[in-house]
């Protein structure tokens, strides 16, 4: 389907917005009038610029407070309309969005509204222009799409139709099924936005918190399904008012926007059948089945090799041509890379290897969702290793480890002789946690969900001693791949503590034994205050002996309806630390209740 975006969704001056939309592959734009008014370009120049970029100007918006006004106001409104028509002719735009009147002067009289809109449509038609009437959720008299439709029906003019906007419909809890009763030729335009569930004034919610479909809590795909069943075949147009996107890079936001529409088309086609309404779903996701490795970029191996040895890892391989070491313990594999510029400020998590049943298919899926595919870093006799860049720059490699049907990346490493290291009971990588730059957070959750087919959990807000940490995890259905995305709100004030921390959580089969071993080796673990254990005893009755063990070893505890979770943390090295976890039963979370304790301990340790 044709894909458009309202210029209000992107940051910066109008010319840059057009370039960003075109580069991301959009077919058209809605020109948001304030963007035009603040542009040094004449409408004719904007028209030419858009045409050069292959963009249509699908809509001009918004025209406000027009309908259901007293007679003495109508003349002035028609005069304003003539100005808009003139600008639109210069722009080459033939669809004007009129949003429902929000002025206290608007009269509760549908016949009057219809009569005045009919008059407007007649004038518009004289310029070859059509009018799309949109119910704003906070409209003074008209706030619901069914009400707007009754007025359009009453007006009965071929140049007057509806603009449907998913935000206004879904924020009010209106049933979108009623859209199917509207004749297709009367739905002139479809605007799409998602939003998180928030309990607040709907105007503020709309103007500040809209996000791209798939990033919020609305069933936008369900709504689009109804619109397509009604017979609408016009553009899917994103109209997102969002404070964060307004400050982010326009090119990046436009790609995020396009990714959301491609994923939306997929969700809609799953509901309506694959070839319905000219939908073109991307290749199916290839969901990863586990972690192949975590790669730490580090200026030297000294600091980390001591820690890895204490954690029970053995250095098993070296790369013949790159400064990379392979460390293993059962299915947990860590690469230490001393040749990566990312390590300049200390060890950092630079890459994650994901086990996948079909590496080539995973790359095709990623490309169709505008994920940057990285050039292959492959030596002459090395296994193919495809990788993409996640929004925060972390490289994601698609791997098949030691399978007969595919060369294994581990074969590229030369075995190195090493003394046997006593196992610490670590079996695999349970999850990785990636701290995102704050303005990429929604982009990141959509990225992992759409590109990798992982399922997002609820978004959580966790207290940090210096602010709030937002956290959202994505995982595959059986929990073999879990990625916790965090965003730190701290650090906005100069000199405030920063937490650019990434971590690798290692699964242990017996965390008490692992903890005892780590304590015996040295002072490697994050100390947990006694107050935590006093409170834990009040919250959970685990028996005296268990409480004593948790306290003695500095273990943190959580439980959910499915099981229990025990975990501990190493001190931070550079930008990374390790967590050791044991899931007992089917515990699904990440110990979020304990995050404030952990964050406070980390801040105390870094002072
Ligand atoms: O917030 C507004 O004023 C506004 C304007 C135009 C729209 O299409 C819309 O959905 C909201
Ligand atoms: Mg709208």
Coordinates of C-alpha atoms and ligand atoms in Angstrom, one line a residue:
X1 CA 0.0 0.0 0.0
X2 CA 1.0 3.6 -0.4
X3 CA 2.9 4.8 2.6
X4 CA 3.0 8.4 3.8
X5 CA 4.1 10.4 6.8
X6 CA 3.0 13.7 8.3
X7 CA 5.9 16.2 8.5
X8 CA 5.0 16.9 12.1
X9 CA 6.3 13.4 12.9
X10 CA 9.9 14.3 12.0
X11 CA 12.4 16.7 13.5
X12 CA 14.1 19.8 11.9
X13 CA 13.3 22.0 9.0
X14 CA 10.8 21.0 6.2
X15 CA 13.4 20.4 3.5
X16 CA 15.2 17.9 5.8
X17 CA 12.0 16.2 6.6
X18 CA 11.2 15.6 2.9
X19 CA 14.7 14.2 2.3
X20 CA 14.4 11.9 5.4
X21 CA 10.9 10.7 4.3
X22 CA 12.1 9.9 0.7
X23 CA 15.3 8.2 1.9
X24 CA 13.3 5.9 4.1
X25 CA 11.1 4.9 1.1
X26 CA 7.9 6.8 1.8
X27 CA 5.7 7.6 -1.2
X28 CA 4.1 10.7 0.1
X29 CA 3.8 13.3 2.9
X30 CA 1.2 15.2 4.7
X31 CA 2.4 18.8 5.0
X32 CA 1.8 20.1 8.4
X33 CA 1.0 23.8 8.0
X34 CA 3.3 25.1 10.7
X35 CA 6.2 23.4 8.8
X36 CA 5.3 25.3 5.7
X37 CA 4.9 28.6 7.4
X38 CA 8.3 28.4 9.0
X39 CA 10.1 27.3 5.8
X40 CA 12.1 29.7 3.7
X41 CA 11.0 27.7 0.7
X42 CA 8.0 29.0 -1.4
X43 CA 5.2 26.4 -1.9
X44 CA 6.3 26.0 -5.5
X45 CA 9.8 25.1 -4.3
X46 CA 8.5 22.6 -1.8
X47 CA 6.4 21.1 -4.5
X48 CA 9.4 20.8 -6.8
X49 CA 11.6 19.5 -4.0
X50 CA 9.0 16.8 -3.1
X51 CA 8.6 15.9 -6.8
X52 CA 12.4 15.5 -7.3
X53 CA 12.5 13.2 -4.3
X54 CA 9.6 11.1 -5.7
X55 CA 7.2 12.2 -2.9
X56 CA 3.6 13.1 -3.4
X57 CA 2.0 15.7 -1.2
X58 CA -1.0 13.6 -0.1
X59 CA -2.6 16.0 2.3
X60 CA -2.3 19.6 3.7
X61 CA -3.2 20.0 7.3
X62 CA -4.8 21.1 9.6
X63 CA -7.6 23.6 8.9
X64 CA -9.1 24.3 12.3
X65 CA -12.3 25.5 13.9
X66 CA -14.3 25.8 10.7
X67 CA -17.7 24.1 11.1
X68 CA -20.8 24.7 13.3
X69 CA -20.1 28.4 13.8
X70 CA -22.4 31.4 14.1
X71 CA -23.2 33.2 10.8
X72 CA -20.9 36.1 11.6
X73 CA -17.9 33.8 12.0
X74 CA -18.5 31.8 8.8
X75 CA -17.4 34.6 6.5
X76 CA -14.0 34.9 8.1
X77 CA -13.7 31.1 8.1
X78 CA -14.4 30.9 4.3
X79 CA -11.9 33.7 3.7
X80 CA -9.3 31.6 5.6
X81 CA -10.2 28.6 3.5
X82 CA -9.6 30.5 0.3
X83 CA -6.1 31.3 1.5
X84 CA -5.5 27.6 2.2
X85 CA -6.8 26.6 -1.3
X86 CA -4.4 29.1 -2.9
X87 CA -1.4 27.7 -0.9
X88 CA -2.5 24.2 -1.8
X89 CA -2.7 25.0 -5.5
X90 CA 0.8 26.3 -5.3
X91 CA 1.9 23.1 -3.4
X92 CA 0.1 20.8 -5.8
X93 CA -1.9 19.3 -2.9
X94 CA -5.5 18.4 -3.5
X95 CA -6.7 17.1 -0.1
X96 CA -7.3 19.4 2.9
X97 CA -7.7 18.0 6.4
X98 CA -10.4 19.9 8.4
X99 CA -10.3 18.8 12.1
X100 CA -13.4 19.1 14.2
X101 CA -14.0 22.4 15.9
X102 CA -12.5 22.8 19.4
X103 CA -13.6 26.3 20.0
X104 CA -16.1 27.0 22.8
X105 CA -18.1 29.0 20.1
X106 CA -18.9 25.8 18.2
X107 CA -22.6 25.1 18.2
X108 CA -24.1 21.7 18.9
X109 CA -26.0 21.4 15.7
X110 CA -25.2 18.7 13.2
X111 CA -27.3 20.2 10.4
X112 CA -25.4 23.5 10.7
X113 CA -22.1 21.7 10.7
X114 CA -23.1 19.7 7.7
X115 CA -24.4 22.8 5.8
X116 CA -21.2 24.7 6.4
X117 CA -19.0 21.8 5.5
X118 CA -21.0 21.4 2.3
X119 CA -20.4 25.0 1.5
X120 CA -16.7 24.5 2.1
X121 CA -16.5 21.4 0.0
X122 CA -18.3 23.3 -2.8
X123 CA -15.7 26.1 -2.7
X124 CA -12.9 23.5 -2.5
X125 CA -14.2 21.6 -5.5
X126 CA -13.9 24.8 -7.5
X127 CA -10.1 24.5 -7.0
X128 CA -10.0 20.8 -7.7
X129 CA -9.6 20.2 -3.9
X130 CA -11.4 17.7 -1.6
X131 CA -12.0 18.1 2.1
X132 CA -11.3 15.3 4.7
X133 CA -13.2 15.9 8.0
X134 CA -11.5 14.4 11.1
X135 CA -13.0 14.0 14.6
X136 CA -10.4 15.2 17.1
X137 CA -10.9 13.2 20.3
X138 CA -11.3 16.5 22.2
X139 CA -13.5 18.2 19.6
X140 CA -16.0 20.6 21.2
X141 CA -19.1 19.0 19.7
X142 CA -17.6 16.2 17.5
X143 CA -15.1 13.9 19.1
X144 CA -16.1 10.5 17.6
X145 CA -15.6 9.2 14.0
X146 CA -19.2 8.0 13.9
X147 CA -20.4 11.5 14.7
X148 CA -18.2 13.0 12.0
X149 CA -19.5 10.4 9.5
X150 CA -23.2 11.4 10.3
X151 CA -22.3 15.0 9.5
X152 CA -20.4 14.0 6.3
X153 CA -23.4 11.9 5.3
X154 CA -25.8 14.8 6.0
X155 CA -23.6 17.2 4.0
X156 CA -23.7 14.8 1.1
X157 CA -21.1 16.5 -1.1
X158 CA -18.7 14.5 -3.4
X159 CA -15.8 16.7 -2.3
X160 CA -16.4 16.0 1.4
X161 CA -15.3 12.8 3.1
X162 CA -13.7 11.5 6.3
X163 CA -10.2 11.4 7.6
X164 CA -9.9 8.5 10.1
X165 CA -7.1 8.8 12.7
X166 CA -6.4 5.7 14.8
X167 CA -5.3 7.8 17.8
X168 CA -8.6 9.6 18.1
X169 CA -10.6 6.4 17.7
X170 CA -8.6 4.1 19.9
X171 CA -7.8 6.7 22.7
X172 CA -11.5 7.1 23.3
X173 CA -12.1 3.4 23.3
X174 CA -14.5 3.7 20.3
X175 CA -15.2 0.4 18.5
X176 CA -13.4 0.6 15.1
X177 CA -15.7 -2.1 13.7
X178 CA -18.2 0.6 12.8
X179 CA -15.7 1.8 10.1
X180 CA -16.8 -1.1 7.9
X181 CA -20.2 0.6 7.6
X182 CA -18.7 3.6 5.9
X183 CA -18.6 3.5 2.1
X184 CA -15.0 3.3 0.9
X185 CA -15.3 6.3 -1.3
X186 CA -16.1 8.4 1.7
X187 CA -12.9 7.5 3.6
X188 CA -10.6 10.1 2.0
X189 CA -7.6 9.5 4.3
X190 CA -6.2 7.3 7.0
X191 CA -3.8 8.6 9.7
X192 CA -2.1 6.1 12.0
X193 CA -0.5 6.5 15.4
X194 CA -0.1 4.3 18.4
X195 CA 0.3 5.4 22.0
X196 CA 1.1 3.8 25.4
X197 CA -1.8 3.4 27.9
X198 CA -1.7 6.6 29.9
X199 CA -4.3 8.0 32.2
X200 CA -4.3 11.7 31.3
X201 CA -6.0 14.5 29.4
X202 CA -6.5 13.2 25.8
X203 CA -5.1 16.3 24.1
X204 CA -1.8 16.2 26.1
X205 CA -1.7 12.4 25.4
X206 CA -2.1 13.0 21.7
X207 CA 0.3 15.9 21.4
X208 CA 3.2 14.4 23.4
X209 CA 3.0 10.7 23.6
X210 CA 1.9 9.3 20.2
X211 CA 4.3 6.8 18.8
X212 CA 4.6 4.6 15.7
X213 CA 2.3 1.6 15.3
X214 CA 3.8 -1.3 17.3
X215 CA 5.5 0.9 19.8
X216 CA 2.4 1.6 22.0
X217 CA -0.5 -0.4 23.4
X218 CA -3.2 0.2 20.7
X219 CA -4.4 -2.4 18.3
X220 CA -3.6 -0.3 15.2
X221 CA -3.5 -3.4 13.0
X222 CA -7.0 -4.4 14.0
X223 CA -8.2 -0.9 13.1
X224 CA -6.5 -0.9 9.7
X225 CA -8.1 -4.3 9.1
X226 CA -11.6 -2.7 9.5
X227 CA -10.6 0.2 7.2
X228 CA -9.4 -2.2 4.5
X229 CA -12.5 -4.3 4.8
X230 CA -14.5 -1.1 4.3
X231 CA -12.7 -1.0 0.9
X232 CA -10.2 1.9 1.6
X233 CA -7.2 1.7 -0.7
X234 CA -5.6 5.1 0.0
X235 CA -2.3 5.8 1.8
X236 CA -1.4 4.5 5.3
X237 CA -0.1 7.7 6.7
X238 CA 1.8 8.1 10.0
X239 CA 0.9 11.2 12.1
X240 CA 2.9 11.1 15.3
X241 CA 3.2 14.0 17.7
X242 CA 6.0 12.9 20.0
X243 CA 8.4 15.1 22.1
X244 CA 11.2 12.6 21.8
X245 CA 11.0 12.2 18.0
X246 CA 10.9 16.0 17.7
X247 CA 14.4 16.0 19.1
X248 CA 15.8 12.9 17.3
X249 CA 17.5 12.7 14.0
X250 CA 14.9 12.9 11.2
X251 CA 16.5 10.3 9.0
X252 CA 16.6 7.8 11.8
X253 CA 13.0 8.5 12.8
X254 CA 11.8 8.1 9.2
X255 CA 13.4 4.7 9.0
X256 CA 11.9 3.7 12.4
X257 CA 8.5 5.0 11.0
X258 CA 8.9 2.9 7.8
X259 CA 9.8 -0.2 9.8
X260 CA 6.7 0.2 11.8
X261 CA 4.5 0.4 8.6
X262 CA 6.2 -2.7 7.1
X263 CA 5.6 -4.6 10.4
X264 CA 2.0 -3.2 10.5
X265 CA 1.3 -4.5 6.9
X266 CA 2.5 -7.9 8.1
X267 CA 0.2 -7.8 11.1
X268 CA -2.8 -6.7 9.0
X269 CA -2.1 -9.4 6.3
X270 CA -2.0 -12.0 9.1
X271 CA -5.5 -11.0 10.0
X272 CA -7.0 -10.5 6.5
X273 CA -5.1 -13.1 4.5
X274 CA -1.8 -12.6 2.7
X275 CA -2.9 -11.0 -0.5
X276 CA -5.7 -8.9 0.8
X277 CA -5.9 -5.3 -0.3
X278 CA -2.5 -5.2 -2.0
X279 CA -0.6 -5.8 1.2
X280 CA 3.0 -6.8 0.8
X281 CA 4.2 -8.6 3.9
X282 CA 8.0 -8.9 4.4
X283 CA 9.7 -12.3 4.5
X284 CA 8.7 -14.1 7.7
X285 CA 10.8 -13.5 10.8
X286 CA 13.5 -16.1 11.7
X287 CA 13.2 -16.1 15.4
X288 CA 16.5 -16.7 17.2
X289 CA 16.7 -19.8 19.4
X290 CA 19.5 -19.0 21.8
X291 CA 22.7 -17.0 22.4
X292 CA 25.8 -18.1 20.5
X293 CA 28.1 -15.6 22.2
X294 CA 28.5 -12.2 23.8
X295 CA 31.5 -10.2 22.5
X296 CA 33.2 -7.8 24.8
X297 CA 35.4 -5.1 23.3
X298 CA 38.2 -4.4 25.7
X299 CA 41.5 -2.5 25.6
X300 CA 43.3 -5.5 27.1
X301 CA 42.3 -8.9 28.3
X302 CA 43.9 -8.6 31.7
X303 CA 40.9 -7.3 33.7
X304 CA 38.3 -9.5 32.1
X305 CA 40.3 -12.8 31.9
X306 CA 40.7 -12.8 35.7
X307 CA 37.0 -12.3 36.2
X308 CA 36.1 -14.9 33.5
X309 CA 38.4 -17.5 35.1
X310 CA 36.8 -16.8 38.5
X311 CA 33.4 -17.3 36.9
X312 CA 34.6 -20.7 35.7
X313 CA 35.3 -19.9 32.0
X314 CA 38.2 -21.4 30.2
X315 CA 40.0 -19.7 27.3
X316 CA 39.5 -22.4 24.6
X317 CA 40.3 -20.6 21.3
X318 CA 42.1 -17.8 19.6
X319 CA 41.3 -16.3 16.2
X320 CA 44.1 -16.8 13.7
X321 CA 43.9 -13.3 12.1
X322 CA 42.0 -11.1 14.6
X323 CA 42.8 -10.2 18.2
X324 CA 39.8 -12.2 19.5
X325 CA 39.8 -14.9 22.2
X326 CA 37.0 -17.4 22.8
X327 CA 36.1 -18.3 26.4
X328 CA 33.7 -21.1 27.1
X329 CA 31.8 -22.8 29.9
X330 CA 29.2 -25.4 28.7
X331 CA 26.9 -23.4 26.3
X332 CA 28.0 -20.0 27.5
X333 CA 30.6 -18.3 25.2
X334 CA 32.3 -15.0 25.6
X335 CA 34.5 -13.4 23.0
X336 CA 37.1 -10.9 24.1
X337 CA 38.1 -8.5 21.3
X338 CA 41.1 -6.2 21.8
X339 CA 41.0 -4.8 18.3
X340 CA 37.7 -2.9 18.5
X341 CA 37.7 0.9 18.8
X342 CA 34.5 0.6 20.9
X343 CA 36.7 -0.4 23.8
X344 CA 38.6 2.9 24.0
X345 CA 36.9 3.8 27.3
X346 CA 37.0 0.4 28.8
X347 CA 35.4 -3.0 28.3
X348 CA 32.0 -2.7 26.5
X349 CA 29.5 -5.2 25.1
X350 CA 30.0 -4.8 21.4
X351 CA 28.2 -7.7 19.8
X352 CA 25.8 -10.5 20.5
X353 CA 25.7 -13.8 18.6
X354 CA 22.2 -15.2 18.1
X355 CA 21.6 -18.8 17.3
X356 CA 19.3 -18.9 14.3
X357 CA 17.8 -21.8 12.2
X358 CA 18.4 -19.8 9.0
X359 CA 21.1 -17.0 9.0
X360 CA 20.5 -16.0 5.4
X361 CA 16.7 -15.8 6.0
X362 CA 17.3 -13.7 9.1
X363 CA 19.3 -11.2 7.0
X364 CA 16.6 -11.0 4.4
X365 CA 14.0 -10.2 7.1
X366 CA 16.3 -7.6 8.6
X367 CA 16.9 -5.9 5.2
X368 CA 13.2 -5.7 4.5
X369 CA 12.7 -3.9 7.9
X370 CA 15.5 -1.4 7.1
X371 CA 18.0 -2.8 9.6
X372 CA 21.5 -1.9 8.6
X373 CA 23.3 -5.0 7.4
X374 CA 27.0 -4.9 8.2
X375 CA 29.7 -5.7 5.7
X376 CA 30.8 -9.3 6.3
X377 CA 34.1 -9.5 8.2
X378 CA 35.1 -12.8 6.7
X379 CA 38.6 -14.2 6.1
X380 CA 39.2 -16.6 3.1
X381 CA 38.6 -19.8 5.0
X382 CA 36.2 -18.5 7.6
X383 CA 32.5 -19.4 8.1
X384 CA 30.1 -16.8 6.7
X385 CA 28.9 -14.6 9.6
X386 CA 26.1 -12.2 8.8
X387 CA 25.4 -9.3 11.1
X388 CA 23.2 -6.3 11.5
X389 CA 23.4 -3.2 13.7
X390 CA 20.9 -2.7 16.4
X391 CA 19.7 0.8 17.1
X392 CA 22.3 1.4 19.8
X393 CA 25.1 0.2 17.5
X394 CA 25.4 -3.3 19.1
X395 CA 26.2 -5.8 16.4
X396 CA 23.9 -8.8 16.1
X397 CA 25.4 -11.8 14.4
X398 CA 23.3 -14.6 13.1
X399 CA 25.0 -17.9 13.9
X400 CA 24.7 -21.6 13.7
X401 CA 27.0 -23.2 16.3
X402 CA 28.2 -26.7 15.7
X403 CA 25.4 -27.9 13.4
X404 CA 26.0 -30.3 10.6
X405 CA 24.1 -28.2 8.0
X406 CA 26.1 -25.0 8.3
X407 CA 29.7 -24.0 8.8
X408 CA 30.2 -23.1 12.5
X409 CA 31.8 -19.8 13.5
X410 CA 33.6 -21.7 16.3
X411 CA 35.7 -23.6 13.7
X412 CA 37.4 -20.2 12.8
X413 CA 39.1 -20.3 16.2
X414 CA 42.3 -22.3 16.8
X415 CA 42.2 -24.3 19.9
X416 CA 44.5 -23.1 22.6
X417 CA 45.9 -25.4 25.3
X418 CA 44.8 -24.2 28.7
X419 CA 44.8 -25.6 32.3
X420 CA 41.5 -27.0 33.3
X421 CA 39.3 -24.5 35.1
X422 CA 36.9 -25.8 37.7
X423 CA 33.4 -25.2 36.5
X424 CA 31.3 -22.7 38.4
X425 CA 28.0 -24.3 37.3
X426 CA 27.3 -21.8 34.5
X427 CA 25.5 -23.3 31.6
X428 CA 24.4 -20.6 29.2
X429 CA 23.7 -17.0 28.6
X430 CA 20.3 -16.3 30.1
X431 CA 19.9 -12.7 28.8
X432 CA 21.8 -9.6 27.9
X433 CA 20.8 -6.1 29.0
X434 CA 21.5 -3.2 26.7
X435 CA 21.2 0.4 28.0
X436 CA 19.8 2.5 25.1
X437 CA 20.3 6.1 24.4
X438 CA 17.0 7.6 25.7
X439 CA 15.8 8.8 22.4
X440 CA 16.1 5.4 20.8
X441 CA 14.1 3.4 23.3
X442 CA 10.8 3.0 21.4
X443 CA 12.8 2.4 18.2
X444 CA 14.7 -0.3 20.0
X445 CA 11.7 -2.3 21.2
X446 CA 10.1 -2.1 17.8
X447 CA 13.4 -3.2 16.2
X448 CA 13.8 -6.3 18.3
X449 CA 10.2 -7.2 17.9
X450 CA 9.9 -6.7 14.2
X451 CA 13.3 -7.6 12.9
X452 CA 13.9 -10.7 15.2
X453 CA 10.3 -11.6 15.9
X454 CA 10.8 -11.3 19.7
X455 CA 7.8 -10.5 22.0
X456 CA 8.0 -7.4 24.1
X457 CA 7.0 -7.4 27.8
X458 CA 5.3 -4.5 29.6
X459 CA 7.4 -1.4 29.9
X460 CA 8.6 -0.9 33.5
X461 CA 9.8 2.2 35.4
X462 CA 12.4 1.5 38.1
X463 CA 13.8 3.8 40.7
X464 CA 17.4 4.7 40.4
X465 CA 19.0 6.9 43.1
X466 CA 19.5 9.6 40.5
X467 CA 16.3 9.3 38.5
X468 CA 14.2 6.7 36.8
X469 CA 15.2 3.8 34.6
X470 CA 12.7 2.7 32.0
X471 CA 13.0 -1.0 31.1
X472 CA 11.4 -3.3 28.6
X473 CA 12.4 -6.8 27.8
X474 CA 11.9 -8.7 24.6
X475 CA 12.1 -12.5 24.4
X476 CA 11.2 -15.5 22.2
X477 CA 8.2 -17.6 23.3
X478 CA 10.2 -20.2 25.2
X479 CA 12.6 -17.7 26.8
X480 CA 15.8 -18.9 25.1
X481 CA 16.6 -15.4 23.9
X482 CA 15.9 -12.6 26.3
X483 CA 17.1 -9.0 25.8
X484 CA 16.4 -6.4 28.4
X485 CA 16.3 -2.9 27.0
X486 CA 16.9 -0.2 29.5
X487 CA 17.0 3.6 29.2
X488 CA 18.6 5.7 31.8
X489 CA 16.9 9.0 32.5
X490 CA 19.8 10.0 34.7
X491 CA 22.7 12.1 33.4
X492 CA 20.7 15.0 31.9
X493 CA 22.3 17.3 34.4
X494 CA 25.9 18.1 33.9
X495 CA 28.0 16.1 36.3
X496 CA 25.1 13.7 37.2
X497 CA 26.2 10.1 37.4
X498 CA 25.9 8.2 34.1
X499 CA 25.1 4.6 33.7
X500 CA 26.1 3.4 30.3
X501 CA 26.1 -0.1 31.6
X502 CA 25.5 -3.2 29.6
X503 CA 25.4 -6.6 31.2
X504 CA 25.6 -10.3 30.4
X505 CA 23.5 -12.5 32.6
X506 CA 24.8 -16.0 32.9
X507 CA 22.5 -18.9 33.8
X508 CA 23.8 -21.1 36.7
X509 CA 22.4 -24.6 37.6
X510 CA 23.3 -23.9 41.3
X511 CA 23.8 -20.3 42.1
X512 CA 24.6 -21.0 45.7
X513 CA 27.6 -23.0 44.7
X514 CA 28.5 -20.4 42.1
X515 CA 28.3 -17.6 44.7
X516 CA 30.4 -19.6 47.2
X517 CA 33.1 -20.1 44.6
X518 CA 33.1 -16.4 43.6
X519 CA 33.3 -15.3 47.3
X520 CA 36.2 -17.7 47.8
X521 CA 38.2 -16.2 44.9
X522 CA 38.0 -12.6 46.0
X523 CA 36.0 -9.4 46.3
X524 CA 34.3 -9.6 42.9
X525 CA 30.6 -9.2 43.8
X526 CA 28.4 -6.2 44.3
X527 CA 27.7 -5.8 48.1
X528 CA 24.0 -5.8 49.0
X529 CA 22.9 -3.9 52.1
X530 CA 21.5 -5.7 55.1
X531 CA 18.3 -3.6 54.9
X532 CA 17.4 -5.5 51.8
X533 CA 17.5 -8.8 53.6
X534 CA 15.5 -7.5 56.6
X535 CA 12.8 -6.5 54.1
X536 CA 13.0 -9.7 52.2
X537 CA 12.3 -11.6 55.4
X538 CA 9.2 -9.5 55.8
X539 CA 8.0 -10.0 52.2
X540 CA 8.7 -13.8 51.9
X541 CA 8.9 -16.6 54.4
X542 CA 11.6 -18.7 52.9
X543 CA 12.7 -20.4 56.1
X544 CA 15.6 -19.3 58.3
X545 CA 18.3 -21.3 56.6
X546 CA 17.5 -20.0 53.2
X547 CA 17.3 -16.4 54.4
X548 CA 20.7 -16.8 56.1
X549 CA 22.2 -18.2 52.9
X550 CA 20.9 -15.3 50.7
X551 CA 22.2 -12.8 53.2
X552 CA 25.5 -14.4 53.6
X553 CA 26.2 -14.7 49.9
X554 CA 24.6 -11.4 48.8
X555 CA 22.0 -13.1 46.6
X556 CA 18.9 -11.3 45.5
X557 CA 15.5 -13.0 45.3
X558 CA 12.3 -12.6 43.4
X559 CA 9.3 -14.8 42.6
X560 CA 6.4 -14.7 40.2
X561 CA 3.4 -17.0 39.5
X562 CA 5.6 -19.4 37.6
X563 CA 8.7 -19.8 39.9
X564 CA 11.6 -18.3 41.7
X565 CA 14.6 -16.2 40.7
X566 CA 17.9 -15.9 42.4
X567 CA 20.6 -13.6 41.2
X568 CA 23.8 -11.7 42.0
X569 CA 26.0 -9.2 40.2
X570 CA 29.7 -8.7 39.7
X571 CA 31.3 -5.3 40.1
X572 CA 31.5 -3.3 37.0
X573 CA 34.5 -3.4 34.7
X574 CA 34.5 -0.5 32.2
X575 CA 31.0 -0.4 30.9
X576 CA 30.0 -4.0 31.6
X577 CA 29.2 -6.3 34.5
X578 CA 28.0 -9.9 34.8
X579 CA 24.9 -11.1 36.5
X580 CA 24.5 -14.7 37.5
X581 CA 21.0 -16.0 37.6
X582 CA 19.1 -19.1 38.4
X583 CA 15.5 -19.6 37.3
X584 CA 13.7 -22.1 39.5
X585 CA 10.5 -23.4 37.8
X586 CA 9.3 -21.2 35.0
X587 CA 10.1 -17.7 36.4
X588 CA 9.7 -15.3 33.5
X589 CA 11.0 -12.0 34.7
X590 CA 14.4 -10.3 35.4
X591 CA 14.2 -9.5 39.1
X592 CA 13.0 -6.0 38.4
X593 CA 12.0 -5.4 42.0
X594 CA 15.6 -5.7 42.9
X595 CA 16.9 -3.2 40.3
X596 CA 16.8 -0.2 42.6
X597 CA 19.0 -2.0 45.1
X598 CA 21.4 -3.1 42.4
X599 CA 21.6 0.4 40.9
X600 CA 22.2 2.0 44.3
X601 CA 25.0 -0.4 45.0
X602 CA 26.5 0.2 41.6
X603 CA 26.4 4.0 42.1
X604 CA 28.0 3.6 45.5
X605 CA 30.7 1.4 44.0
X606 CA 31.5 3.8 41.2
X607 CA 32.0 6.9 43.5
Ligands
LIG1 O1 -3.4 18.0 17.7 C1 -4.0 18.5 16.7 O2 -4.3 19.7 16.7 C2 -4.2 17.6 15.5 C3 -4.2 18.2 14.3 C4 -4.4 17.4 13.2 C5 -4.6 16.1 13.3 O3 -4.8 15.3 12.3 C6 -4.6 15.5 14.6 O4 -4.9 14.2 14.7 C7 -4.4 16.3 15.7
LIG2 MG1 -5.0 13.2 12.9

